[in-house]
Short mmCIF file of C-alpha atoms and ligand atoms in Angstrom, two decimals:
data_model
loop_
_atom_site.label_atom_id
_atom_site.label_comp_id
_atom_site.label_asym_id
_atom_site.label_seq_id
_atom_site.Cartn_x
_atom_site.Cartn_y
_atom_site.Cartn_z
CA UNK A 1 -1.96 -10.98 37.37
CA UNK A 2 -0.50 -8.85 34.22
CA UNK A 3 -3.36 -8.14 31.77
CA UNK A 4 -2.55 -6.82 27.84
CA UNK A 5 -4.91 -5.32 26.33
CA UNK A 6 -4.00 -5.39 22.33
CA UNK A 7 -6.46 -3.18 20.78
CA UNK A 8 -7.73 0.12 22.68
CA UNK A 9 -9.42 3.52 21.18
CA UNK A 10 -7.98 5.71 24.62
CA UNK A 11 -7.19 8.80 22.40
CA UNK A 12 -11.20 8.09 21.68
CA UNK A 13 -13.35 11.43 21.98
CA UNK A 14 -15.64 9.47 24.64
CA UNK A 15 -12.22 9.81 26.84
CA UNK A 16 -11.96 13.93 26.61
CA UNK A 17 -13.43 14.54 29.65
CA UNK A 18 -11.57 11.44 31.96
CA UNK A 19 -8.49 10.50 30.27
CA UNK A 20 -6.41 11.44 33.18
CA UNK A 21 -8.51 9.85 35.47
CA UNK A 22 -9.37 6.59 33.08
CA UNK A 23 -5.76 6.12 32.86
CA UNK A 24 -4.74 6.51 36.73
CA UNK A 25 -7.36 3.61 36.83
CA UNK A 26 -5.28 1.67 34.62
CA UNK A 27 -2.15 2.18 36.24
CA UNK A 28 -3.47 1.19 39.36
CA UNK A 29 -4.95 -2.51 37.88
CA UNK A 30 -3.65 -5.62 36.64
CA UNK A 31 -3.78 -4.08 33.17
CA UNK A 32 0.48 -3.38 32.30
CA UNK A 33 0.89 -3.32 28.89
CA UNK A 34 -2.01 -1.79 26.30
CA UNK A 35 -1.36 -1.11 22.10
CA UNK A 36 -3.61 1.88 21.22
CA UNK A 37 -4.98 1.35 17.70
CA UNK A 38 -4.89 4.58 14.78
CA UNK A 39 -7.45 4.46 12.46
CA UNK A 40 -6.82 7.20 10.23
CA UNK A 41 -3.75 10.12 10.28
CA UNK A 42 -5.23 12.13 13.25
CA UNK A 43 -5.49 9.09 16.04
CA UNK A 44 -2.59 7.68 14.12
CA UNK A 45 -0.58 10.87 15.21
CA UNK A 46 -2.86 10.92 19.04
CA UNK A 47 -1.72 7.10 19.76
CA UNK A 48 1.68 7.99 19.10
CA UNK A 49 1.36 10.72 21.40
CA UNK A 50 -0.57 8.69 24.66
CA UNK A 51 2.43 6.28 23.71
CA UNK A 52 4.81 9.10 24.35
CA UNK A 53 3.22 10.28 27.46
CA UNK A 54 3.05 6.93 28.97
CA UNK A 55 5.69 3.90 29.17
CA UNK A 56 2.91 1.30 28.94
CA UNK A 57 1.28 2.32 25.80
CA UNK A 58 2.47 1.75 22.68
CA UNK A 59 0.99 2.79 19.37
CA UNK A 60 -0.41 1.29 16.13
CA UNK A 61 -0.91 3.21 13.12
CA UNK A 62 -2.95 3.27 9.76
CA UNK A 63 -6.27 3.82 8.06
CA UNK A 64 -9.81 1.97 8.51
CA UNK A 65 -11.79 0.84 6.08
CA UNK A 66 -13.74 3.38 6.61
CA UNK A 67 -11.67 6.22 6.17
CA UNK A 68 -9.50 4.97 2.76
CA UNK A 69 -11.80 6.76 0.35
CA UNK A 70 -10.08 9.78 0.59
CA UNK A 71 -6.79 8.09 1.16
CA UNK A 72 -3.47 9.73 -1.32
CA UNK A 73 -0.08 8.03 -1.36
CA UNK A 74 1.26 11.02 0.59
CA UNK A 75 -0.66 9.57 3.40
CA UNK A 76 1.41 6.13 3.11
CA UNK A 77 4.61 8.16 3.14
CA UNK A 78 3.12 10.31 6.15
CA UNK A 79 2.69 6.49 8.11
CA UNK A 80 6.66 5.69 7.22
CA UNK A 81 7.15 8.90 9.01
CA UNK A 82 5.58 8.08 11.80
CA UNK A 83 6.58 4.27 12.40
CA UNK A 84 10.35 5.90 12.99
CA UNK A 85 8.68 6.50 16.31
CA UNK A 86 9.98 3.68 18.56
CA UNK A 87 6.51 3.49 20.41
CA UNK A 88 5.31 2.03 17.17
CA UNK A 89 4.30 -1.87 16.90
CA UNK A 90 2.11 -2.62 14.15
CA UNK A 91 0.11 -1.48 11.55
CA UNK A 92 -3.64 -1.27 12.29
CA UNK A 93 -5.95 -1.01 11.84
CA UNK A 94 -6.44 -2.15 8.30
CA UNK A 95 -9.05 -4.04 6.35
CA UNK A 96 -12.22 -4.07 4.93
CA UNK A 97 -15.66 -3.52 6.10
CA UNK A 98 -19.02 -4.71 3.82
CA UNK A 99 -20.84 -4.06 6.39
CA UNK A 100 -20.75 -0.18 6.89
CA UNK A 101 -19.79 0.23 3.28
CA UNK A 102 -18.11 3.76 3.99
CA UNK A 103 -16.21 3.16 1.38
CA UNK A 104 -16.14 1.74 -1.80
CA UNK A 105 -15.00 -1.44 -1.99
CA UNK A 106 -12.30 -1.74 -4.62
CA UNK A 107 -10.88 1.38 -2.84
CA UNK A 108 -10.90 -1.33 0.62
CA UNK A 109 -9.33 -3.38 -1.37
CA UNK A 110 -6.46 -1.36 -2.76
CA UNK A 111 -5.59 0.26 0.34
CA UNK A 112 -5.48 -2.94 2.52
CA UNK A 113 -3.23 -4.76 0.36
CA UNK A 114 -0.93 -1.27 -0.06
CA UNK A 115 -0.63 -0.93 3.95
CA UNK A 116 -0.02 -5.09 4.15
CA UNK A 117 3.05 -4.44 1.95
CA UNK A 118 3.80 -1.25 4.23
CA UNK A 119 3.60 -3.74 7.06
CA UNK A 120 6.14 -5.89 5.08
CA UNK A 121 8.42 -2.87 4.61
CA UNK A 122 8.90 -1.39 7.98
CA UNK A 123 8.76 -4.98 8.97
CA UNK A 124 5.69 -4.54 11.76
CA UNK A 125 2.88 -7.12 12.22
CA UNK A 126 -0.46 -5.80 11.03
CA UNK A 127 -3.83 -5.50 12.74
CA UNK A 128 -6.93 -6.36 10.69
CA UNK A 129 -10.47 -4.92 11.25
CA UNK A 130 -12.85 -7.70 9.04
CA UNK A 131 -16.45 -7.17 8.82
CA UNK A 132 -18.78 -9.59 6.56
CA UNK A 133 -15.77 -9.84 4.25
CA UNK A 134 -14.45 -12.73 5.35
CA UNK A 135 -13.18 -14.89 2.12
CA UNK A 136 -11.91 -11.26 1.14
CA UNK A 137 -10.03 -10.24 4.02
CA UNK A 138 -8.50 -13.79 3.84
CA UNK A 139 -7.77 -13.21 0.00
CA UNK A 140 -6.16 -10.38 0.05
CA UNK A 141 -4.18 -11.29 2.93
CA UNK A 142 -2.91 -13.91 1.39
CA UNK A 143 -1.88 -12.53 -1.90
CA UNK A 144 0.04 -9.71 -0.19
CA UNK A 145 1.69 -10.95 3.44
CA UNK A 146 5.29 -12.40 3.36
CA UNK A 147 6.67 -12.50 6.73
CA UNK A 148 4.86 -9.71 9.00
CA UNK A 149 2.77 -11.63 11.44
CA UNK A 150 -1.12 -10.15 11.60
CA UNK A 151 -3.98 -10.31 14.02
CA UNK A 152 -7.80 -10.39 13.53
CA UNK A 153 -9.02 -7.76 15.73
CA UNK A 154 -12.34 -8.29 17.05
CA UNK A 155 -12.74 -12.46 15.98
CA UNK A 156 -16.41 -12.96 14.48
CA UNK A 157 -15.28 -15.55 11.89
CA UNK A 158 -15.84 -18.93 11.55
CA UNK A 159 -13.45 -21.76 13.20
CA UNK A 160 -12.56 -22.53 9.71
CA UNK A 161 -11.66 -19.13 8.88
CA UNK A 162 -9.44 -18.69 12.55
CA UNK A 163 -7.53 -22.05 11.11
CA UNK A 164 -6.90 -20.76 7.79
CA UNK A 165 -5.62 -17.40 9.61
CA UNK A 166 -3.38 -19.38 11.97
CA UNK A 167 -2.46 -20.90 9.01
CA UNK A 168 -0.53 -18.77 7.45
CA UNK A 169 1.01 -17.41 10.65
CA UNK A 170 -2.15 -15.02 12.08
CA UNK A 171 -3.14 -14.62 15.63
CA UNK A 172 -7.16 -14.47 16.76
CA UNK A 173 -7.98 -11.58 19.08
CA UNK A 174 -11.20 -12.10 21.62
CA UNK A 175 -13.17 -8.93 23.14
CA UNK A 176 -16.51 -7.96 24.66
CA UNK A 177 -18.54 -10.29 22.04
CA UNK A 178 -16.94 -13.18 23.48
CA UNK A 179 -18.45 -13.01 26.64
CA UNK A 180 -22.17 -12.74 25.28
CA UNK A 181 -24.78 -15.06 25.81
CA UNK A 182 -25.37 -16.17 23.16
CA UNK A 183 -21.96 -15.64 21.39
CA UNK A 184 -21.42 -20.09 21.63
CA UNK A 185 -20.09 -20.71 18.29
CA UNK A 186 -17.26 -17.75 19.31
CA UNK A 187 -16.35 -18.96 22.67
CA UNK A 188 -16.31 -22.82 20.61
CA UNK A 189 -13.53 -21.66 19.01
CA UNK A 190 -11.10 -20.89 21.27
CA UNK A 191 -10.78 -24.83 22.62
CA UNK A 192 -9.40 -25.45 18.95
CA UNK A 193 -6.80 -23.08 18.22
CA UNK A 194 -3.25 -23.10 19.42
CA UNK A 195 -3.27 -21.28 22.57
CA UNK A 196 -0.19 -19.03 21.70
CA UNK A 197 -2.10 -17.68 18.96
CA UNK A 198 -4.66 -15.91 20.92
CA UNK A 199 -4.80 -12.17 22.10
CA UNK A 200 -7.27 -10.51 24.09
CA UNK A 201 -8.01 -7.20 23.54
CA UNK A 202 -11.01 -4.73 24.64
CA UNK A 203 -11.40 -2.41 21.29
CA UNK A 204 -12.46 0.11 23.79
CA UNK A 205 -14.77 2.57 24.51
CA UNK A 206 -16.65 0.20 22.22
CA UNK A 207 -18.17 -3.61 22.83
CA UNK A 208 -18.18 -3.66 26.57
CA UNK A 209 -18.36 -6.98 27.69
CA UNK A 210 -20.44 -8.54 30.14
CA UNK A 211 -21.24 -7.26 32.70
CA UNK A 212 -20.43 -4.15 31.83
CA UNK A 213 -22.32 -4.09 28.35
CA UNK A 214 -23.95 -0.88 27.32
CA UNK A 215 -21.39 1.44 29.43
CA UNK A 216 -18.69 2.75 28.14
CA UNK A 217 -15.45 0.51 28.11
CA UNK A 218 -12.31 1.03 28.92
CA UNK A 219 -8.68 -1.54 29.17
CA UNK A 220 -9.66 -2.61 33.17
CA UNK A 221 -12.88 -4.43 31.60
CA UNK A 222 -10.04 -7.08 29.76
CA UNK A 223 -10.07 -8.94 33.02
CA UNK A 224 -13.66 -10.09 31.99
CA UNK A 225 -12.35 -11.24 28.44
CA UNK A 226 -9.94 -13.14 30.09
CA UNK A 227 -11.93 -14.66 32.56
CA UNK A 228 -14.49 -16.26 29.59
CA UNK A 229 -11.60 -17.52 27.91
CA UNK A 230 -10.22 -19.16 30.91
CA UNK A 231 -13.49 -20.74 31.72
CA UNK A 232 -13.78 -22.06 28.31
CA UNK A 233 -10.39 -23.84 28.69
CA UNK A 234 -10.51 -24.63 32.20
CA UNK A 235 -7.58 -23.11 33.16
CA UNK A 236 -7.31 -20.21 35.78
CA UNK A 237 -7.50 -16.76 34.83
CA UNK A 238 -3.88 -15.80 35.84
CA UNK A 239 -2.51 -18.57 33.65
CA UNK A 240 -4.81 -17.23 30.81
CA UNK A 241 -2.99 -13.61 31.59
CA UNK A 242 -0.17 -14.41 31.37
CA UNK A 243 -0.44 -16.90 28.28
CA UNK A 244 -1.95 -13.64 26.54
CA UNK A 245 0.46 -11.27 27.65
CA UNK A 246 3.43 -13.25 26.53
CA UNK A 247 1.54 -13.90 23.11
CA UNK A 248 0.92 -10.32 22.82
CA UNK A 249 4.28 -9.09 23.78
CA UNK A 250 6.31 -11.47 21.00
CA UNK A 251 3.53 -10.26 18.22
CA UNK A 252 4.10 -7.10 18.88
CA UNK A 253 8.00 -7.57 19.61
CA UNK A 254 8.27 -6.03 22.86
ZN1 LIG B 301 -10.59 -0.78 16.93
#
């Protein structure tokens, strides 16, 4: 079996004291290929780096939601800099987040749509964090993507909303949630969507999924993602691997 795991924090503080080890884990599983995400400069420039250090990691770069208030258009220039990098395959992660309000929300705004057109320019898919913004995120996506292809990280959306993203050429990306209990409605969704439009991804150390929830997660625990979504479509959880891995591998263009 060859796992990908599209979305992964390794560069994460919660790793400081085990990367090394965490990693050697890795290699020795049936995880092979793994995108760590950015989400401001500083784990924009560390992703680059683990992608640097290690042939199966490659990097995504660009600022949260979260972090955009004190964003400057320097910092946009900085990110052209650093996409030269050839370890660099998307943009990500980007978007808006209601829900934490970190920042204020016309500044969301304006910074999402400025890094979809980056996206556009160095053409790289994008990776989208959403977060009780939904008719927003889908907004603004729209007004702003031409051709780069984009993912929603972390699917909480409605069916609806995954059809409107596949839509207009977006991919839906399953982790820990998926496997709750009581998480129906999520695991509904993936028996009506294309299945080339689906990643997996474990947005690690965060959202461990069962059984592992409440300990700290890391790109081995994608197996478990995987093994939901296979159940869900009755097909075996190689076949789901490997579905996701090639999915993952043209989105990304490696
Ligand atoms: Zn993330």
């Amino acid at each position: 079996m060859k796992l990908f795991d599209s979305h992964a924090h390794l560069d994460d503080e919660q790793f400081d004291e085990d990367r090394k080890e965490v990693i050697d884990k890795i290699i020795n599983s049936n995880v092979k290929r793994i995108v760590n995400v950015g989400a401001d400069i500083k784990t924009s420039e560390s992703s680059i780096k683990l992608a640097q250090q290690y042939e199966f990691i490659y990097a995504a770069i660009g600022i949260h939601p979260h972090d955009v208030s004190n964003c400057k258009l320097s910092d946009i220039e900085y990110l052209k800099e650093l996409a030269a990098n050839e370890k660099v395959v998307a943009i990500g992660e980007i978007g808006l987040d209601y829900y934490y309000d970190h920042s204020p929300r016309d500044v969301q705004r304006n910074w999402f749509a400025r890094q979809i057109e980056l996206s556009e320019e160095l053409k790289l898919p994008f990776i989208v964090h959403s977060r009780d913004a939904s008719e927003e995120t889908h907004d603004i996506i729209k007004a702003n993507k031409k051709k780069s292809a984009f993912v929603l990280h972390c699917f909480g959306q409605s069916l609806e909303m995954a059809k409107k993203y596949i839509d207009m050429d977006g991919y839906i990306s399953f982790a820990g949630p998926v496997t709750y209990k009581k998480s129906v409605k999520l695991r509904e969704i993936i028996k009506n969507i294309p299945k080339d439009r689906i990643l997996i991804e474990t947005d690690c150390p965060y959202l461990s999924p069962e059984p592992k929830r409440g300990k700290r997660n890391d790109p081995t625990n994608v197996e478990f993602i995987a093994k939901t979504l296979a159940s869900e479509l009755n097909i075996s959880t190689d076949k789901l691997a490997e579905i996701t891995f090639d999915n993952a591998s043209r989105f990304f263009s490696i």
